[in-house]
mmCIF file with all atom_site columns, C-alpha atoms in Angstrom:
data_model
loop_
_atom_site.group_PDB
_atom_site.id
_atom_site.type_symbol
_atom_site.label_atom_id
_atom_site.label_alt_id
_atom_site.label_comp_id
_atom_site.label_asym_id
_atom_site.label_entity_id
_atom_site.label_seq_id
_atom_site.pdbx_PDB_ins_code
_atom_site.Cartn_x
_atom_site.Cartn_y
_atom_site.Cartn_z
_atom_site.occupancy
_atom_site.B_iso_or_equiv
_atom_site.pdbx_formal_charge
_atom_site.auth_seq_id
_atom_site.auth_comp_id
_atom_site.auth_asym_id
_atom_site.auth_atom_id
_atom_site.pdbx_PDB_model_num
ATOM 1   C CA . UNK A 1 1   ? 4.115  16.104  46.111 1.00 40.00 ? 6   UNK A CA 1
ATOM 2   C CA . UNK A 1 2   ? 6.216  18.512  44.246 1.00 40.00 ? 7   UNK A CA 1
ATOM 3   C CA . UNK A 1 3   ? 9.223  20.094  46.377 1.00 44.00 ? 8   UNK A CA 1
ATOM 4   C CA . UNK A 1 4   ? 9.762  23.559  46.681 1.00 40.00 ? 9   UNK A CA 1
ATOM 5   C CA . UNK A 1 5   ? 12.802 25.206  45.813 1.00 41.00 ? 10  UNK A CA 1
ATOM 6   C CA . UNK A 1 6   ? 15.131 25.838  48.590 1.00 40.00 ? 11  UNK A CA 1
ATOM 7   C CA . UNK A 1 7   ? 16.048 29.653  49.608 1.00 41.00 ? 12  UNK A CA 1
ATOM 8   C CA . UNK A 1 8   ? 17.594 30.775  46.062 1.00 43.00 ? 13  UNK A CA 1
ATOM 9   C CA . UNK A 1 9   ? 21.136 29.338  46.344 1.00 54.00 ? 14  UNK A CA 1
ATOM 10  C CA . UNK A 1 10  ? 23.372 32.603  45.170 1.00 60.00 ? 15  UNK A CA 1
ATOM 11  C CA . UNK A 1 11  ? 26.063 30.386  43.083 1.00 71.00 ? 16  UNK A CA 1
ATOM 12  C CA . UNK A 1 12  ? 25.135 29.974  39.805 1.00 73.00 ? 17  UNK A CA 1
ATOM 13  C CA . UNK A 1 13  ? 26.274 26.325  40.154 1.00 74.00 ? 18  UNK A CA 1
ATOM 14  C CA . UNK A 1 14  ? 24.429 25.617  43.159 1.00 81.00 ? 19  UNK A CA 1
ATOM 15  C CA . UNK A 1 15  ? 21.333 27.258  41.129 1.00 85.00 ? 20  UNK A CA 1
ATOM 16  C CA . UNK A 1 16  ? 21.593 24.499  38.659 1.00 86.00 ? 21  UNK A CA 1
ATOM 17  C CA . UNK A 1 17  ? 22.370 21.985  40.715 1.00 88.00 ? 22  UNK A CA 1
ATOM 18  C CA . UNK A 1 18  ? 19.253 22.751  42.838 1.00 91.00 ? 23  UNK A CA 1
ATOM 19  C CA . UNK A 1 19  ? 17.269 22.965  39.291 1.00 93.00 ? 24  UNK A CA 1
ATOM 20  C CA . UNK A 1 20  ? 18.285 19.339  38.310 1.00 93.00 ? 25  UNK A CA 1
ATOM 21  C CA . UNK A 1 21  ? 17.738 17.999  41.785 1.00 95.00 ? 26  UNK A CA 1
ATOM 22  C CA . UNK A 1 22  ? 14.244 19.746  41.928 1.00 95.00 ? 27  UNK A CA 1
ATOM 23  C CA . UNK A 1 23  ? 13.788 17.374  38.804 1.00 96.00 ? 28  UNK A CA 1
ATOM 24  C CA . UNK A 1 24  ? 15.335 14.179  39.952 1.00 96.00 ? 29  UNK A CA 1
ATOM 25  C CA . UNK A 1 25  ? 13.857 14.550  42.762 1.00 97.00 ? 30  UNK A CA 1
ATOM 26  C CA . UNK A 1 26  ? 10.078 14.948  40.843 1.00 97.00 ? 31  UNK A CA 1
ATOM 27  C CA . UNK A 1 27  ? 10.890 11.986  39.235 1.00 97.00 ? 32  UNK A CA 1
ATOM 28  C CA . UNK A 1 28  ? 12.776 9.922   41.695 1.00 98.00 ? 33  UNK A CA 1
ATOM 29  C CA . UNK A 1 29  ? 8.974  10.432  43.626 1.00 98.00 ? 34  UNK A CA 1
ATOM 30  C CA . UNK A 1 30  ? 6.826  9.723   40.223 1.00 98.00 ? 35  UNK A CA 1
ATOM 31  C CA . UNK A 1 31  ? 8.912  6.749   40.708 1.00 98.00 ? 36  UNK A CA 1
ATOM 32  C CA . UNK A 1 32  ? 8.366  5.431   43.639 1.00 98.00 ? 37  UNK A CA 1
ATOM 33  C CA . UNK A 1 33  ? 5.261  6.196   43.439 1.00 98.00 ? 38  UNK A CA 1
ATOM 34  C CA . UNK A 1 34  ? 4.322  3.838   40.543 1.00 98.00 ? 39  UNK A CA 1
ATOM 35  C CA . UNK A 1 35  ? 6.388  1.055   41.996 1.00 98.00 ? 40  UNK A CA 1
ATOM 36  C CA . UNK A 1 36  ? 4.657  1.072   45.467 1.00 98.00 ? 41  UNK A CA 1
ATOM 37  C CA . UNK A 1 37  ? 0.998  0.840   43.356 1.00 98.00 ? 42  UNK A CA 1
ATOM 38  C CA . UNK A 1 38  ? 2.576  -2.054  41.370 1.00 98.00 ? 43  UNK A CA 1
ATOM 39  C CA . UNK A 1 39  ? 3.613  -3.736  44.513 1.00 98.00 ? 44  UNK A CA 1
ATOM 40  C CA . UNK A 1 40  ? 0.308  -3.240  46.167 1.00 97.00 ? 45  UNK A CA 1
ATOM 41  C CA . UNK A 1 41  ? -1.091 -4.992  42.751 1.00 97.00 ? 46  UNK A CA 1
ATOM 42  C CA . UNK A 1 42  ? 1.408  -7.700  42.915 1.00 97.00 ? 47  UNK A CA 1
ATOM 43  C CA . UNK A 1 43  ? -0.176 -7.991  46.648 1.00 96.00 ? 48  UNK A CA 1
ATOM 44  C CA . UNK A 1 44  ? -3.283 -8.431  46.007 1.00 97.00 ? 49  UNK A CA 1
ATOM 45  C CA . UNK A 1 45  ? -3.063 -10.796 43.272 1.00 97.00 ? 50  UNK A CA 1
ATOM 46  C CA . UNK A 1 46  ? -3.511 -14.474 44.595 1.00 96.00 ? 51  UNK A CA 1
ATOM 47  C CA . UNK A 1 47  ? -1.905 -15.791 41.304 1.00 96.00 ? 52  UNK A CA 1
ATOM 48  C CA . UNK A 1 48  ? 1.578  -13.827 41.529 1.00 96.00 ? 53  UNK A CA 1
ATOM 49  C CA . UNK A 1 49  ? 4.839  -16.144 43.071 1.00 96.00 ? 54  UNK A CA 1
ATOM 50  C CA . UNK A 1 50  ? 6.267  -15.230 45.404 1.00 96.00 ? 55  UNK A CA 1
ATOM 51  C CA . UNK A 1 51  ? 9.700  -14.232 43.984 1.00 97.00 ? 56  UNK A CA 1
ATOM 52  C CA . UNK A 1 52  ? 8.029  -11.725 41.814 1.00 97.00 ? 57  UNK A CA 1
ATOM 53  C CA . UNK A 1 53  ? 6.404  -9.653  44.997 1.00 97.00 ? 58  UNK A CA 1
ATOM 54  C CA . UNK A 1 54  ? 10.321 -10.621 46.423 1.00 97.00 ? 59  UNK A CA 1
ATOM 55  C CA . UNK A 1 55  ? 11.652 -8.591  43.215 1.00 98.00 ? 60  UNK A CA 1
ATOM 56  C CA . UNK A 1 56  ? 9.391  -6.237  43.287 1.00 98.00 ? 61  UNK A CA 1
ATOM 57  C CA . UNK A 1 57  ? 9.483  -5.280  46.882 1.00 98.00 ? 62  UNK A CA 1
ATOM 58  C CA . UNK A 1 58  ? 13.609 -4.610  46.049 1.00 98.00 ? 63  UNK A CA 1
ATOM 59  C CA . UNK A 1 59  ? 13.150 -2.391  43.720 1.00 98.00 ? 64  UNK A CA 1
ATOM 60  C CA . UNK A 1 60  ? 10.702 -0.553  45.418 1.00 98.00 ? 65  UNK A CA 1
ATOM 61  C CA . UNK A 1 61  ? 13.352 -0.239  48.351 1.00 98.00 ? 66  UNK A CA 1
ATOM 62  C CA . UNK A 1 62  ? 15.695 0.887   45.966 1.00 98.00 ? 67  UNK A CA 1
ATOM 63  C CA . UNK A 1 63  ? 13.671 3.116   44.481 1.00 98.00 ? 68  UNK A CA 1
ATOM 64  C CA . UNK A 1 64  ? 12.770 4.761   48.081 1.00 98.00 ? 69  UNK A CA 1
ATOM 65  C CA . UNK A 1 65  ? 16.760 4.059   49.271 1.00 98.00 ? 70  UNK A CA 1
ATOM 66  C CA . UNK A 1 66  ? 17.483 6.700   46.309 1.00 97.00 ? 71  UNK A CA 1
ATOM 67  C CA . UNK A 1 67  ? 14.944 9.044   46.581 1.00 98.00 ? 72  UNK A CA 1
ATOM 68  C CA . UNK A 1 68  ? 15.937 9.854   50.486 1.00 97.00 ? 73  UNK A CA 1
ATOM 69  C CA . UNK A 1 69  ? 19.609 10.466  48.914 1.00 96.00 ? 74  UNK A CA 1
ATOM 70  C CA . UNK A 1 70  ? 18.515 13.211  46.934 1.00 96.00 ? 75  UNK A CA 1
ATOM 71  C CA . UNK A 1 71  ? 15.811 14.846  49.096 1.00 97.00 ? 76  UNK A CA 1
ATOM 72  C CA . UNK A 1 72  ? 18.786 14.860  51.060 1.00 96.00 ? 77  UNK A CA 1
ATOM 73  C CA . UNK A 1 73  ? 20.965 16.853  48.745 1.00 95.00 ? 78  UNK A CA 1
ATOM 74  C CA . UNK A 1 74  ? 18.167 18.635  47.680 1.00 95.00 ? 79  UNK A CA 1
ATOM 75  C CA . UNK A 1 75  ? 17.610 20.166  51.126 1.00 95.00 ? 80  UNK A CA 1
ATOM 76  C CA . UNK A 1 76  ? 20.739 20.511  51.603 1.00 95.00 ? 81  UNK A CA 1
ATOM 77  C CA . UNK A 1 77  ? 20.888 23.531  48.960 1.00 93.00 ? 82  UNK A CA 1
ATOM 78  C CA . UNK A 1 78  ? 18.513 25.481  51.739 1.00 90.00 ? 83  UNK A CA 1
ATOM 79  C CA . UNK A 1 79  ? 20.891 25.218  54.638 1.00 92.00 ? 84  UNK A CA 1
ATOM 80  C CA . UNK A 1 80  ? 23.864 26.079  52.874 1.00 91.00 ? 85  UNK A CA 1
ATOM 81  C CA . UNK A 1 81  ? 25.731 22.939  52.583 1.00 93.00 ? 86  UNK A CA 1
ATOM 82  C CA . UNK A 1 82  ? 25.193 21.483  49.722 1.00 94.00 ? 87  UNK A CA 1
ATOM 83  C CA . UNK A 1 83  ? 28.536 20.662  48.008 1.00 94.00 ? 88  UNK A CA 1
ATOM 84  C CA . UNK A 1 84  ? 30.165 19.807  51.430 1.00 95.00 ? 89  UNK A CA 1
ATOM 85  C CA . UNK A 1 85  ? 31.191 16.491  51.634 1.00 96.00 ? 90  UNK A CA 1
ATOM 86  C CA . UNK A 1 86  ? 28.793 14.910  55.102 1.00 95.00 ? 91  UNK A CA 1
ATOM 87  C CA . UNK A 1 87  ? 31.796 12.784  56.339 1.00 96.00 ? 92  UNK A CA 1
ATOM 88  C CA . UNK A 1 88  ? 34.951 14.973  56.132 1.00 96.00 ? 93  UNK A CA 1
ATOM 89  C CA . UNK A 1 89  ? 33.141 18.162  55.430 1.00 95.00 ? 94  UNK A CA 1
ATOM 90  C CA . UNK A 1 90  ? 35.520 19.325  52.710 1.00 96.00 ? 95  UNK A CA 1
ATOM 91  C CA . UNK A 1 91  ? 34.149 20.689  49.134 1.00 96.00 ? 96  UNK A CA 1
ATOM 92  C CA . UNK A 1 92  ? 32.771 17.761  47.158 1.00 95.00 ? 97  UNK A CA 1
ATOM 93  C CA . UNK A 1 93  ? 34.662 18.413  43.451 1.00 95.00 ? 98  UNK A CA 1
ATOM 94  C CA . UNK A 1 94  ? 32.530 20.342  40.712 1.00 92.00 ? 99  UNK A CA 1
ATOM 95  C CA . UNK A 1 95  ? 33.150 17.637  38.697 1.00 93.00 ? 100 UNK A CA 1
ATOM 96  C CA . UNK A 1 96  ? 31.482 15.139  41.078 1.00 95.00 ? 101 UNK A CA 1
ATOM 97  C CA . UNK A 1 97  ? 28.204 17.191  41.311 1.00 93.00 ? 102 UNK A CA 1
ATOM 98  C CA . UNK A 1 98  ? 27.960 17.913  37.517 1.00 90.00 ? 103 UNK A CA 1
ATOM 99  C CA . UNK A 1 99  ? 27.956 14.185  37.075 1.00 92.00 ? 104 UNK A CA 1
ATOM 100 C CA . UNK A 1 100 ? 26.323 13.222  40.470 1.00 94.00 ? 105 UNK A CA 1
ATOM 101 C CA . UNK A 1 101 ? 24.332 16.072  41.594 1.00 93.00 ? 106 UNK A CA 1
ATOM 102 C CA . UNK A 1 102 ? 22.689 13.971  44.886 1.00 94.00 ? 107 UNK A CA 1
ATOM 103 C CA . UNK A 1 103 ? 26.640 12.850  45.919 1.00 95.00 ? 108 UNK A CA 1
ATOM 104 C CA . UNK A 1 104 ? 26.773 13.197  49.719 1.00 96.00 ? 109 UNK A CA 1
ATOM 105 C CA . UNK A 1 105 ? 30.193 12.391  50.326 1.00 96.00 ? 110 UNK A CA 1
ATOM 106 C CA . UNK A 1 106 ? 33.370 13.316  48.051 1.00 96.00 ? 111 UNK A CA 1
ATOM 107 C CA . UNK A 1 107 ? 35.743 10.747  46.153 1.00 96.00 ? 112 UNK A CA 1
ATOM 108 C CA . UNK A 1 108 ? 37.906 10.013  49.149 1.00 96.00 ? 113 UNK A CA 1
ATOM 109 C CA . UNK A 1 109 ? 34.953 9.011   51.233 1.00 97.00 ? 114 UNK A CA 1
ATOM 110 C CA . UNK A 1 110 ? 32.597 7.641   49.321 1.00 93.00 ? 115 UNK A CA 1
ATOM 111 C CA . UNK A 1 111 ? 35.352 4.385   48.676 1.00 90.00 ? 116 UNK A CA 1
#
């Protein structure tokens, strides 16, 4: 399940942004992937405790929890919005992609 770039964004920021999304996202689903086929192992093994399925079964939902984050931002680069904060609506800072290219929300509203 590979994703598709988005229409081709015409900011050469927003390019590479959607270019290290595409691969976070590849690997945020390689991910989950592996973790739900460990859990299903864990599962099906009579001789596994409970509190390891238990820790498992969190990072799994962690795993999913962050991979719906950035298919979010990623399709957000095809409608246009990408880099607009989803609470206030104003910019999200340059800086704050760079380092967090999935970020949602900008400083002020992501405290």
């Amino acid at each position: 399940m590979t994703p598709t770039t988005p229409s081709t964004p015409n900011d050469p920021t927003t390019a590479a942004a959607a270019d290290r999304l595409s691969e976070e996202l590849d690997a945020a689903i390689a991910r989950v992937d592996a973790l739900e086929a460990e859990y299903r192992a864990l599962l099906a093994d009579p001789g596994v405790i409970q509190e390891d399925r238990d820790a498992q079964r969190v990072l799994l939902t962690s795993a999913r929890e962050s991979l719906a984050i950035t298919r979010a931002a990623f399709e957000l680069i095809g409608t246009g919005d990408y880099g607009r904060c989803e609470r206030c609506g104003e910019p999200i800072a340059p800086e704050r992609l760079e380092a967090i290219p999935d970020a949602l929300r900008c400083v002020e509203c992501s405290i």
